[in-house]
Tab-separated table of C-alpha atoms in Angstrom:
chain	number	residue	atom	x	y	z
L	201	UNK	CA	-0.014	-0.082	-0.169
L	202	UNK	CA	2.730	2.590	0.073
L	203	UNK	CA	3.012	5.032	-2.299
L	204	UNK	CA	-0.645	5.524	-2.239
L	205	UNK	CA	-3.173	8.387	-1.244
L	206	UNK	CA	-6.320	7.522	1.002
L	207	UNK	CA	-9.331	10.068	-0.649
L	208	UNK	CA	-11.349	10.741	2.829
L	209	UNK	CA	-14.466	11.067	1.845
L	210	UNK	CA	-17.422	8.880	1.038
L	211	UNK	CA	-19.021	10.843	-1.370
L	212	UNK	CA	-18.556	9.760	-4.536
L	213	UNK	CA	-19.004	13.475	-6.537
L	214	UNK	CA	-16.503	14.556	-4.518
L	215	UNK	CA	-14.501	11.088	-4.937
L	216	UNK	CA	-14.620	11.374	-8.655
L	217	UNK	CA	-13.705	15.217	-8.700
L	218	UNK	CA	-10.731	14.807	-6.602
L	219	UNK	CA	-9.895	12.227	-8.226
L	220	UNK	CA	-9.844	13.806	-11.171
L	221	UNK	CA	-7.662	16.932	-10.265
L	222	UNK	CA	-5.311	13.962	-8.946
L	223	UNK	CA	-5.258	12.179	-12.106
L	224	UNK	CA	-2.456	14.566	-14.112
L	225	UNK	CA	-0.432	14.259	-10.969
L	226	UNK	CA	0.123	10.543	-11.184
L	227	UNK	CA	-0.981	10.038	-7.901
L	228	UNK	CA	-2.040	6.288	-7.487
L	229	UNK	CA	-5.722	6.912	-5.681
L	230	UNK	CA	-7.894	4.472	-2.967
L	231	UNK	CA	-10.984	5.633	-1.643
L	232	UNK	CA	-11.597	5.534	2.313
L	233	UNK	CA	-14.114	3.422	1.191
L	234	UNK	CA	-12.100	1.040	-0.201
L	235	UNK	CA	-9.868	0.620	2.628
L	236	UNK	CA	-13.211	0.161	5.318
L	237	UNK	CA	-12.328	3.517	7.171
L	238	UNK	CA	-15.029	4.832	8.924
L	239	UNK	CA	-16.436	8.824	8.347
L	240	UNK	CA	-15.431	10.382	11.526
L	241	UNK	CA	-17.987	12.557	13.182
L	242	UNK	CA	-17.500	16.878	11.792
L	243	UNK	CA	-17.032	18.351	15.439
L	244	UNK	CA	-15.698	21.468	14.016
L	245	UNK	CA	-16.735	24.608	13.891
L	246	UNK	CA	-15.351	24.732	10.047
L	247	UNK	CA	-14.546	23.913	6.303
L	248	UNK	CA	-10.706	23.011	7.304
L	249	UNK	CA	-11.411	21.745	11.215
L	250	UNK	CA	-13.806	19.379	9.927
L	251	UNK	CA	-11.486	18.274	6.850
L	252	UNK	CA	-8.557	18.179	9.292
L	253	UNK	CA	-10.328	15.324	11.276
L	254	UNK	CA	-11.630	13.731	8.364
L	255	UNK	CA	-8.071	13.736	7.094
L	256	UNK	CA	-6.106	12.906	10.433
L	257	UNK	CA	-9.086	9.897	10.382
L	258	UNK	CA	-7.890	8.086	7.522
L	259	UNK	CA	-3.617	8.794	7.729
L	260	UNK	CA	-3.966	7.398	11.545
L	261	UNK	CA	-6.187	4.731	10.040
L	262	UNK	CA	-4.461	3.367	7.150
L	263	UNK	CA	-1.227	4.146	7.768
L	264	UNK	CA	-0.746	6.867	4.807
L	265	UNK	CA	-1.641	9.858	3.806
L	266	UNK	CA	-4.713	11.143	2.781
L	267	UNK	CA	-6.570	13.906	1.211
L	268	UNK	CA	-10.053	15.037	2.285
L	269	UNK	CA	-12.056	17.592	2.229
L	270	UNK	CA	-15.008	19.757	3.884
L	271	UNK	CA	-17.039	21.987	1.576
L	272	UNK	CA	-20.169	23.872	1.067
L	273	UNK	CA	-23.061	26.728	0.639
L	274	UNK	CA	-22.587	29.844	1.791
L	275	UNK	CA	-25.601	32.106	1.627
L	276	UNK	CA	-25.879	35.307	1.867
L	277	UNK	CA	-29.293	37.015	2.527
L	278	UNK	CA	-29.433	32.924	5.280
L	279	UNK	CA	-26.410	34.378	7.260
L	280	UNK	CA	-23.634	32.040	5.670
L	281	UNK	CA	-26.032	29.130	6.005
L	282	UNK	CA	-26.732	25.756	5.829
L	283	UNK	CA	-22.280	26.701	5.617
L	284	UNK	CA	-20.914	23.654	7.651
L	285	UNK	CA	-24.005	22.493	7.580
L	286	UNK	CA	-24.474	22.179	4.325
L	287	UNK	CA	-25.104	17.803	4.332
L	288	UNK	CA	-26.781	18.148	7.248
L	289	UNK	CA	-29.832	20.298	5.074
L	290	UNK	CA	-29.854	17.139	2.437
L	291	UNK	CA	-29.629	14.157	4.952
L	292	UNK	CA	-33.237	12.574	5.246
L	293	UNK	CA	-34.822	9.092	6.394
L	294	UNK	CA	-34.171	5.813	4.043
L	295	UNK	CA	-36.504	3.368	3.104
L	296	UNK	CA	-34.831	1.235	6.103
L	297	UNK	CA	-34.451	4.418	8.647
L	298	UNK	CA	-30.689	4.901	7.339
L	299	UNK	CA	-29.643	8.401	6.529
L	300	UNK	CA	-29.102	9.408	3.351
L	301	UNK	CA	-28.949	12.638	1.482
L	302	UNK	CA	-31.706	14.641	-1.005
L	303	UNK	CA	-29.699	17.420	-2.373
L	304	UNK	CA	-33.113	18.763	-3.905
L	305	UNK	CA	-34.564	18.088	-0.637
L	306	UNK	CA	-31.778	20.735	0.544
L	307	UNK	CA	-32.256	22.573	-1.954
L	308	UNK	CA	-35.409	23.551	-1.705
L	309	UNK	CA	-35.029	24.293	1.448
L	310	UNK	CA	-32.757	27.216	0.041
L	311	UNK	CA	-34.751	28.284	-1.823
L	312	UNK	CA	-38.018	28.313	0.576
L	313	UNK	CA	-35.466	30.459	3.244
L	314	UNK	CA	-34.715	33.119	0.545
L	315	UNK	CA	-38.484	33.155	-0.100
L	316	UNK	CA	-39.172	36.804	-1.959
L	317	UNK	CA	-35.595	38.088	-1.028
L	318	UNK	CA	-33.601	39.680	-3.940
L	319	UNK	CA	-30.182	39.168	-2.637
L	320	UNK	CA	-29.730	35.510	-4.262
L	321	UNK	CA	-24.956	35.750	-3.317
L	322	UNK	CA	-23.818	33.051	-2.473
L	323	UNK	CA	-20.581	30.941	-2.511
L	324	UNK	CA	-19.506	27.618	-2.174
L	325	UNK	CA	-15.521	27.074	0.188
L	326	UNK	CA	-13.905	24.352	-0.109
L	327	UNK	CA	-11.278	23.141	2.848
L	328	UNK	CA	-8.315	20.567	1.704
L	329	UNK	CA	-6.503	19.042	3.875
L	330	UNK	CA	-3.744	16.390	3.514
L	331	UNK	CA	-2.401	14.320	6.293
L	332	UNK	CA	0.147	11.852	7.266
L	333	UNK	CA	1.140	8.967	9.023
L	334	UNK	CA	3.599	11.308	11.256
L	335	UNK	CA	1.166	14.317	12.181
L	336	UNK	CA	1.889	16.362	9.206
L	337	UNK	CA	-0.622	18.251	8.008
L	338	UNK	CA	-1.298	20.944	5.469
L	339	UNK	CA	-4.321	22.713	4.785
L	340	UNK	CA	-5.437	24.991	2.093
L	341	UNK	CA	-9.306	26.738	1.154
L	342	UNK	CA	-10.531	28.398	-2.077
L	343	UNK	CA	-13.719	30.009	-3.039
L	344	UNK	CA	-16.023	30.400	-6.549
L	345	UNK	CA	-18.283	33.713	-5.722
L	346	UNK	CA	-22.395	33.024	-7.682
L	347	UNK	CA	-25.775	33.418	-7.711
L	348	UNK	CA	-28.570	30.710	-7.109
L	349	UNK	CA	-31.104	30.550	-9.146
L	350	UNK	CA	-34.475	28.884	-9.138
L	351	UNK	CA	-35.480	25.741	-11.029
L	352	UNK	CA	-32.214	23.864	-10.276
L	353	UNK	CA	-30.233	23.561	-13.809
L	354	UNK	CA	-28.439	20.218	-15.550
L	355	UNK	CA	-28.085	17.397	-14.107
L	356	UNK	CA	-24.604	17.286	-13.946
L	357	UNK	CA	-22.087	17.443	-10.016
L	358	UNK	CA	-23.800	16.979	-7.493
L	359	UNK	CA	-25.082	18.367	-4.274
L	360	UNK	CA	-25.662	22.509	-4.449
L	361	UNK	CA	-24.617	22.409	-7.708
L	362	UNK	CA	-27.583	22.800	-10.034
L	363	UNK	CA	-29.218	25.757	-8.491
L	364	UNK	CA	-24.943	27.387	-7.922
L	365	UNK	CA	-24.723	30.312	-11.612
L	366	UNK	CA	-20.199	30.997	-11.163
L	367	UNK	CA	-19.852	35.069	-11.384
L	368	UNK	CA	-19.150	35.253	-15.330
L	369	UNK	CA	-20.528	32.135	-16.850
L	370	UNK	CA	-24.235	31.282	-17.939
L	371	UNK	CA	-24.130	27.765	-17.118
L	372	UNK	CA	-24.634	26.950	-13.131
L	373	UNK	CA	-22.122	24.009	-12.537
L	374	UNK	CA	-24.783	21.504	-12.871
L	375	UNK	CA	-24.297	22.186	-17.234
L	376	UNK	CA	-20.869	22.275	-16.942
L	377	UNK	CA	-18.503	20.599	-18.125
L	378	UNK	CA	-16.536	18.576	-15.676
L	379	UNK	CA	-13.704	20.295	-17.240
L	380	UNK	CA	-14.868	23.420	-16.986
L	381	UNK	CA	-15.928	23.005	-13.706
L	382	UNK	CA	-13.032	22.046	-11.879
L	383	UNK	CA	-10.080	24.812	-13.997
L	384	UNK	CA	-12.951	27.415	-11.886
L	385	UNK	CA	-14.419	24.767	-9.382
L	386	UNK	CA	-13.500	26.013	-4.637
L	387	UNK	CA	-11.972	23.066	-4.773
L	388	UNK	CA	-9.910	22.916	-7.341
L	389	UNK	CA	-8.816	26.260	-6.320
L	390	UNK	CA	-8.277	24.758	-2.952
L	391	UNK	CA	-6.056	22.489	-5.096
L	392	UNK	CA	-3.778	24.623	-6.583
L	393	UNK	CA	-2.604	25.571	-4.016
L	394	UNK	CA	-1.897	22.184	-2.468
L	395	UNK	CA	-0.623	21.415	-5.511
L	396	UNK	CA	2.109	24.770	-5.489
L	397	UNK	CA	3.044	23.975	-2.274
L	398	UNK	CA	3.672	20.416	-2.721
L	399	UNK	CA	5.741	21.061	-5.413
L	400	UNK	CA	3.958	18.492	-7.326
L	401	UNK	CA	4.647	18.255	-11.954
L	402	UNK	CA	1.737	17.399	-13.577
L	403	UNK	CA	2.717	14.132	-16.336
L	404	UNK	CA	0.924	13.836	-19.021
L	405	UNK	CA	0.105	9.567	-19.374
L	406	UNK	CA	2.242	8.876	-16.374
L	407	UNK	CA	1.735	6.120	-14.645
L	408	UNK	CA	0.662	6.689	-11.217
L	409	UNK	CA	4.224	6.807	-9.114
L	410	UNK	CA	4.304	6.371	-5.115
L	411	UNK	CA	7.747	9.415	-5.228
L	412	UNK	CA	5.171	12.150	-5.574
L	413	UNK	CA	3.510	11.078	-1.924
L	414	UNK	CA	6.506	10.963	-0.569
L	415	UNK	CA	7.807	14.308	-1.202
L	416	UNK	CA	8.304	17.340	2.186
L	417	UNK	CA	5.858	20.135	1.495
L	418	UNK	CA	7.923	23.407	1.144
């Protein structure tokens, strides 16, 4: 298992997006779910705090470097809500009593709470934390601003993407081609900061290799 990076998420959408971002750097990835790692409770009061909790838990449990994300939607007219509780707004009971996430329900709640407010400004925030089993930790944040639309548009992306129209664009994140979204998203911005500090170089067409994971952060 030496040389692999754990993507510490159980969210399939985030997993795909993070793997796509890592692909050009030849980083061999494994999902937390593939290793049977539990998802820790998100008890911090910030995106960076929750990302750090998840990254540290995965690194400690797997003995591998681990990358975790915590992200969410902050709506100006709602005082920054749902914020770190963005995923919780989507939680509902499943048919077997398990908790499932229904983001259509979450988007409806955002729209309902906005009511007739003319202020539809919002932003996505992403905190990425990279943790090593020896205790080292690096965190990076990205943000993208935009407005909320209703009804939601597009079937791509995940979470609140279909109702978020980034500034300067006429397509929501739910309508955008994944490559176009990766170029401007909050997660991509945080990832670029991570890449810059780590000194990773894009390796077009290269096979995954372990050396990029063993490099000390600058």
